[in-house]
Amino acid sequence: MAGTMQTEAKNRTADGTESGRQGPGCSLRHFACEQNLLSRPDGSASFLQGDTSVLAGVYGPAEVKISKEIFNKATLEVILRPKIGLPGVAEKSRERLIRNTCEAVVLGTLHPRTSITVVLQIVSDAGSLLACCLNAACIALVDAGVPMRALFCGITCALDSDGTLVLDPTARQEKEARAVLTFALDSVDQKLLMSTTKGLYSDAELQQCLAAAQAASQHVFRFYRESLQRRYSKS
Amino acid sequence: MKETPLSNCERRFLLRAIEEKKRLDGRQTYDYRNIRISFGTDYGCCIVELGKTRVLGQVSCELVSPKPNRATEGILFFNLELSQMAAPAFEPGRQSDLLVKLNRLLERCLRNSKCIDTESLCVVAGEKVWQIRVDLHLLNHDGNIIDAASIAAIVALCHFRRPDVSVQGDEVTLYAPEERDPVPLSIHHMPICVSFAFFQQGTYLLVDPHEREERVMDGLLVIAVNKHREICTVQSSGGIMLLKEQVLRCSKIAGVKVAEITELIQKALENDQKVRKEGGKFGFAESIADRRITAFKMEKASVDTCDVEEKAEEIIAEAEPPSEVVSKPVLWTPGTAQIGEGVENSWGDPDNSEKDEDEGGSDGAVTFDNIKMDTGIEVSNTGSQDAPIVLSDSEEEEVIILEPDKNPKKIRTQTISAKQEKAPSKKPVKKRKKKRAAN
């Protein structure tokens, strides 16, 4: 018992010294997005974060199957399709996370007894995939004109073995990381909508990651704003 | 979601236009829509756009044991998926007739035409061969899926590089891309499908029909040709009777079209190769048109995370301290004890479980108790500060002897320590030790 306490204390001091050099690792990769690139869906967007790329299409509000009809709100469905092979458990779990995030912001009660379907296609995975899926879904929902309470974005943080925080990690950084945390934040007051984590971390580190994600979300929302401004500009 | 049916007016309008040799998008009878090919960062990944029809292709490989009757041949596998993204009528996870038909046609076009040298995919005869898997995803359906899919498949196959393998005696070495450059597949020729739509029982013919035209057509003739004008597959569907001259004329047109498309593909592949060799930027990010109003790019953005430490500390300082409640073990009945506050058991009706306890003896009671105990400890731990959670894998069973206040009799309780508990639950642990010593 005493032994474990000591190591804990050691860990904590190690983290403390680590804090000084967090600056350079904390940057977001280059972002790109294209809206309304597919003709069939009501809204579509492709979102790129570095080499990670996700294509999203949104149908809705549209006719709903009787079995899936909800009498006082819209039925939100998220379909995530992998690039190779058939969707498995990992895709199902991501679908659920994305659906829960979307349900938190989409004003489904304005369109009762309809369906809103978000279809996501992974185009290339080079780290921070779930965050990219969330961003693509948000832009596609905006493009489809689905009423939302707020926008949302996904941010992935990775913690190295020495406690260094990395934002928007690449696949390699994710692999080497001790913990990978993904958050969904809303645009109004950067509150947490969803979080999913993998690996070991202390609660102080969790708060640090969350604070860093909130700082990074400002950049993402600014990117959203600028891309929408460009889209609806006259020139 | 169901497909919106085509109204009679639209149908008549389209047919009338075709009779007048006019097409909705202003093309001539034999014109193809614009073809755009873009490549991803990985090898074997491409997006082909045929007008608004869009197909994503990805080739992957795997070492498998060969089929027993073809011990020296690699395996080729094609899988076209009609994603719901492409059109609302496509249902996920259902093999529609259209999908089966398209997949079969692709296989005939690419596998049965032997365009890929499957023998070169053999590593050890009868033991290990490469299985090449081609996944094609339809992203947007605007007609003529098969042409777009066949182009995407062959482009992805040409672009693909498999890891290098060497065989020395019995030893097979697989080289990572860093060690040895991956090798391309050996491709003999590039068969490409060309679709012809027929209207009015074969009176009118259109090349590359779009979605609306496909809906009013009577029959479809698909001819797969390579650039040497060798026919690889012919398929006529829709039950129209075609004359010999018509089929021959179509095959001639297909030959011309395929020559054009092959040239385009080769140019695209060369471009990509050049950029990769020169170390320039490649991938889908580069293929997004900058001038388009719907596209937007942002360069690398550095995020200021200096105040993250302080913020986190602030939040933790503001957070409520962990509750110090460490309750004494409560003894319910002989064989059943509880540590922690405990929450109501939501596993079925409490009345029933109590009955079970009385009747079923100690086994049922123990499991019931464990559930209660776990939740109890979790509750007392919420909000605990900077104690990293230490998970241990040991699932050993501990035998604890508890001595309740009222009952002096010693009762044995089994506790499965699924989670070796965390720092704040010191008291019970101490107690355990003491009791053990007493024993």
Short mmCIF file of N, CA and C in Angstrom, two decimals, chain A residues 97-166:
data_model
loop_
_atom_site.label_atom_id
_atom_site.label_comp_id
_atom_site.label_asym_id
_atom_site.label_seq_id
_atom_site.Cartn_x
_atom_site.Cartn_y
_atom_site.Cartn_z
N LEU A 97 -21.49 7.16 -30.14
CA LEU A 97 -20.94 8.39 -29.55
C LEU A 97 -21.32 9.61 -30.38
N ILE A 98 -21.24 9.45 -31.69
CA ILE A 98 -21.56 10.59 -32.56
C ILE A 98 -23.05 10.89 -32.47
N ARG A 99 -23.86 9.83 -32.42
CA ARG A 99 -25.30 10.06 -32.37
C ARG A 99 -25.68 10.79 -31.09
N ASN A 100 -25.09 10.37 -29.97
CA ASN A 100 -25.40 11.03 -28.71
C ASN A 100 -25.01 12.49 -28.75
N THR A 101 -23.87 12.79 -29.36
CA THR A 101 -23.44 14.18 -29.47
C THR A 101 -24.41 14.98 -30.32
N CYS A 102 -24.80 14.40 -31.47
CA CYS A 102 -25.71 15.12 -32.36
C CYS A 102 -27.06 15.34 -31.68
N GLU A 103 -27.52 14.31 -30.98
CA GLU A 103 -28.82 14.43 -30.33
C GLU A 103 -28.83 15.56 -29.30
N ALA A 104 -27.67 15.82 -28.72
CA ALA A 104 -27.59 16.87 -27.71
C ALA A 104 -27.77 18.26 -28.30
N VAL A 105 -27.43 18.43 -29.56
CA VAL A 105 -27.50 19.78 -30.13
C VAL A 105 -28.61 19.96 -31.18
N VAL A 106 -29.00 18.86 -31.85
CA VAL A 106 -30.03 19.00 -32.89
C VAL A 106 -31.39 19.23 -32.22
N LEU A 107 -32.12 20.21 -32.71
CA LEU A 107 -33.44 20.50 -32.15
C LEU A 107 -34.45 19.56 -32.82
N GLY A 108 -34.48 18.36 -32.34
CA GLY A 108 -35.32 17.33 -32.97
C GLY A 108 -36.80 17.57 -32.76
N THR A 109 -37.13 18.29 -31.71
CA THR A 109 -38.56 18.50 -31.41
C THR A 109 -39.23 19.39 -32.44
N LEU A 110 -38.44 20.12 -33.22
CA LEU A 110 -39.03 20.96 -34.25
C LEU A 110 -39.54 20.13 -35.43
N HIS A 111 -39.04 18.92 -35.54
CA HIS A 111 -39.45 18.06 -36.65
C HIS A 111 -39.89 16.70 -36.12
N PRO A 112 -41.01 16.64 -35.44
CA PRO A 112 -41.43 15.35 -34.92
C PRO A 112 -41.80 14.39 -36.04
N ARG A 113 -41.64 13.11 -35.79
CA ARG A 113 -41.99 12.03 -36.71
C ARG A 113 -41.28 12.17 -38.06
N THR A 114 -40.02 12.53 -37.99
CA THR A 114 -39.20 12.55 -39.21
C THR A 114 -37.89 11.83 -38.89
N SER A 115 -37.10 11.65 -39.90
CA SER A 115 -35.80 11.03 -39.65
C SER A 115 -34.71 11.97 -40.13
N ILE A 116 -33.64 12.04 -39.37
CA ILE A 116 -32.44 12.75 -39.79
C ILE A 116 -31.34 11.70 -39.82
N THR A 117 -30.79 11.47 -40.99
CA THR A 117 -29.77 10.43 -41.13
C THR A 117 -28.43 11.06 -41.47
N VAL A 118 -27.44 10.72 -40.69
CA VAL A 118 -26.07 11.20 -40.95
C VAL A 118 -25.26 9.99 -41.39
N VAL A 119 -24.74 10.03 -42.61
CA VAL A 119 -23.91 8.93 -43.09
C VAL A 119 -22.47 9.43 -43.18
N LEU A 120 -21.58 8.72 -42.52
CA LEU A 120 -20.18 9.12 -42.52
C LEU A 120 -19.36 8.05 -43.21
N GLN A 121 -18.51 8.48 -44.10
CA GLN A 121 -17.62 7.54 -44.79
C GLN A 121 -16.18 7.91 -44.46
N ILE A 122 -15.46 6.97 -43.89
CA ILE A 122 -14.05 7.22 -43.61
C ILE A 122 -13.29 7.17 -44.94
N VAL A 123 -12.59 8.23 -45.25
CA VAL A 123 -11.83 8.26 -46.51
C VAL A 123 -10.37 7.94 -46.26
N SER A 124 -9.80 8.50 -45.20
CA SER A 124 -8.48 8.04 -44.79
C SER A 124 -8.30 8.33 -43.31
N ASP A 125 -7.65 7.39 -42.65
CA ASP A 125 -7.47 7.51 -41.21
C ASP A 125 -5.99 7.73 -40.91
N ALA A 126 -5.68 8.93 -40.40
CA ALA A 126 -4.30 9.20 -39.99
C ALA A 126 -4.32 9.84 -38.61
N GLY A 127 -5.11 9.28 -37.72
CA GLY A 127 -5.17 9.79 -36.36
C GLY A 127 -6.32 10.77 -36.14
N SER A 128 -6.80 10.84 -34.89
CA SER A 128 -7.92 11.71 -34.49
C SER A 128 -9.15 11.48 -35.36
N LEU A 129 -9.45 10.21 -35.60
CA LEU A 129 -10.52 9.90 -36.54
C LEU A 129 -11.89 10.32 -35.99
N LEU A 130 -12.12 10.02 -34.71
CA LEU A 130 -13.45 10.32 -34.15
C LEU A 130 -13.70 11.83 -34.16
N ALA A 131 -12.67 12.59 -33.85
CA ALA A 131 -12.81 14.05 -33.85
C ALA A 131 -13.16 14.54 -35.26
N CYS A 132 -12.50 13.95 -36.25
CA CYS A 132 -12.75 14.36 -37.63
C CYS A 132 -14.17 13.98 -38.04
N CYS A 133 -14.64 12.81 -37.59
CA CYS A 133 -16.01 12.38 -37.88
C CYS A 133 -17.00 13.38 -37.31
N LEU A 134 -16.75 13.80 -36.07
CA LEU A 134 -17.65 14.75 -35.42
C LEU A 134 -17.68 16.07 -36.18
N ASN A 135 -16.51 16.55 -36.58
CA ASN A 135 -16.45 17.82 -37.30
C ASN A 135 -17.17 17.72 -38.65
N ALA A 136 -16.95 16.60 -39.35
CA ALA A 136 -17.60 16.42 -40.64
C ALA A 136 -19.12 16.37 -40.46
N ALA A 137 -19.56 15.66 -39.42
CA ALA A 137 -21.00 15.54 -39.16
C ALA A 137 -21.60 16.92 -38.89
N CYS A 138 -20.89 17.73 -38.13
CA CYS A 138 -21.41 19.05 -37.78
C CYS A 138 -21.55 19.92 -39.02
N ILE A 139 -20.50 19.95 -39.85
CA ILE A 139 -20.54 20.79 -41.06
C ILE A 139 -21.65 20.31 -42.00
N ALA A 140 -21.80 18.97 -42.09
CA ALA A 140 -22.84 18.44 -42.98
C ALA A 140 -24.23 18.79 -42.45
N LEU A 141 -24.41 18.75 -41.13
CA LEU A 141 -25.70 19.11 -40.55
C LEU A 141 -26.00 20.59 -40.82
N VAL A 142 -24.96 21.42 -40.72
CA VAL A 142 -25.13 22.85 -41.01
C VAL A 142 -25.51 23.02 -42.48
N ASP A 143 -24.83 22.26 -43.32
CA ASP A 143 -25.08 22.38 -44.77
C ASP A 143 -26.50 21.94 -45.11
N ALA A 144 -26.99 20.93 -44.38
CA ALA A 144 -28.36 20.46 -44.63
C ALA A 144 -29.40 21.41 -44.05
N GLY A 145 -28.96 22.34 -43.24
CA GLY A 145 -29.90 23.29 -42.64
C GLY A 145 -30.73 22.70 -41.54
N VAL A 146 -30.21 21.71 -40.85
CA VAL A 146 -30.93 21.12 -39.72
C VAL A 146 -30.81 22.08 -38.53
N PRO A 147 -31.94 22.43 -37.90
CA PRO A 147 -31.85 23.38 -36.78
C PRO A 147 -31.07 22.79 -35.60
N MET A 148 -30.13 23.58 -35.10
CA MET A 148 -29.31 23.12 -33.99
C MET A 148 -29.22 24.18 -32.91
N ARG A 149 -29.08 23.73 -31.69
CA ARG A 149 -28.96 24.61 -30.54
C ARG A 149 -27.59 25.29 -30.54
N ALA A 150 -26.61 24.55 -30.96
CA ALA A 150 -25.23 25.05 -31.02
C ALA A 150 -24.48 24.19 -32.01
N LEU A 151 -23.32 24.67 -32.41
CA LEU A 151 -22.45 23.81 -33.21
C LEU A 151 -21.63 22.95 -32.26
N PHE A 152 -21.01 21.95 -32.79
CA PHE A 152 -20.12 21.16 -31.94
C PHE A 152 -18.86 20.81 -32.72
N CYS A 153 -17.82 20.51 -31.97
CA CYS A 153 -16.60 20.06 -32.63
C CYS A 153 -15.96 18.96 -31.81
N GLY A 154 -15.14 18.19 -32.45
CA GLY A 154 -14.44 17.12 -31.76
C GLY A 154 -12.96 17.45 -31.68
N ILE A 155 -12.38 17.21 -30.51
CA ILE A 155 -10.95 17.45 -30.31
C ILE A 155 -10.36 16.20 -29.68
N THR A 156 -9.26 15.75 -30.22
CA THR A 156 -8.57 14.61 -29.62
C THR A 156 -7.28 15.08 -28.98
N CYS A 157 -7.03 14.61 -27.75
CA CYS A 157 -5.77 14.89 -27.07
C CYS A 157 -5.08 13.56 -26.81
N ALA A 158 -3.78 13.57 -26.85
CA ALA A 158 -3.03 12.37 -26.49
C ALA A 158 -2.03 12.74 -25.41
N LEU A 159 -1.84 11.85 -24.47
CA LEU A 159 -0.85 12.06 -23.41
C LEU A 159 0.29 11.08 -23.63
N ASP A 160 1.49 11.62 -23.73
CA ASP A 160 2.66 10.76 -23.92
C ASP A 160 2.98 10.00 -22.65
N SER A 161 3.96 9.11 -22.76
CA SER A 161 4.37 8.36 -21.57
C SER A 161 4.97 9.30 -20.52
N ASP A 162 5.54 10.44 -20.97
CA ASP A 162 6.09 11.37 -19.98
C ASP A 162 5.11 12.50 -19.65
N GLY A 163 3.88 12.34 -20.03
CA GLY A 163 2.85 13.28 -19.62
C GLY A 163 2.71 14.51 -20.51
N THR A 164 3.40 14.54 -21.65
CA THR A 164 3.27 15.68 -22.55
C THR A 164 1.93 15.60 -23.28
N LEU A 165 1.32 16.76 -23.40
CA LEU A 165 0.00 16.80 -24.03
C LEU A 165 0.16 17.09 -25.52
N VAL A 166 -0.49 16.29 -26.36
CA VAL A 166 -0.46 16.53 -27.81
C VAL A 166 -1.88 16.69 -28.30
#
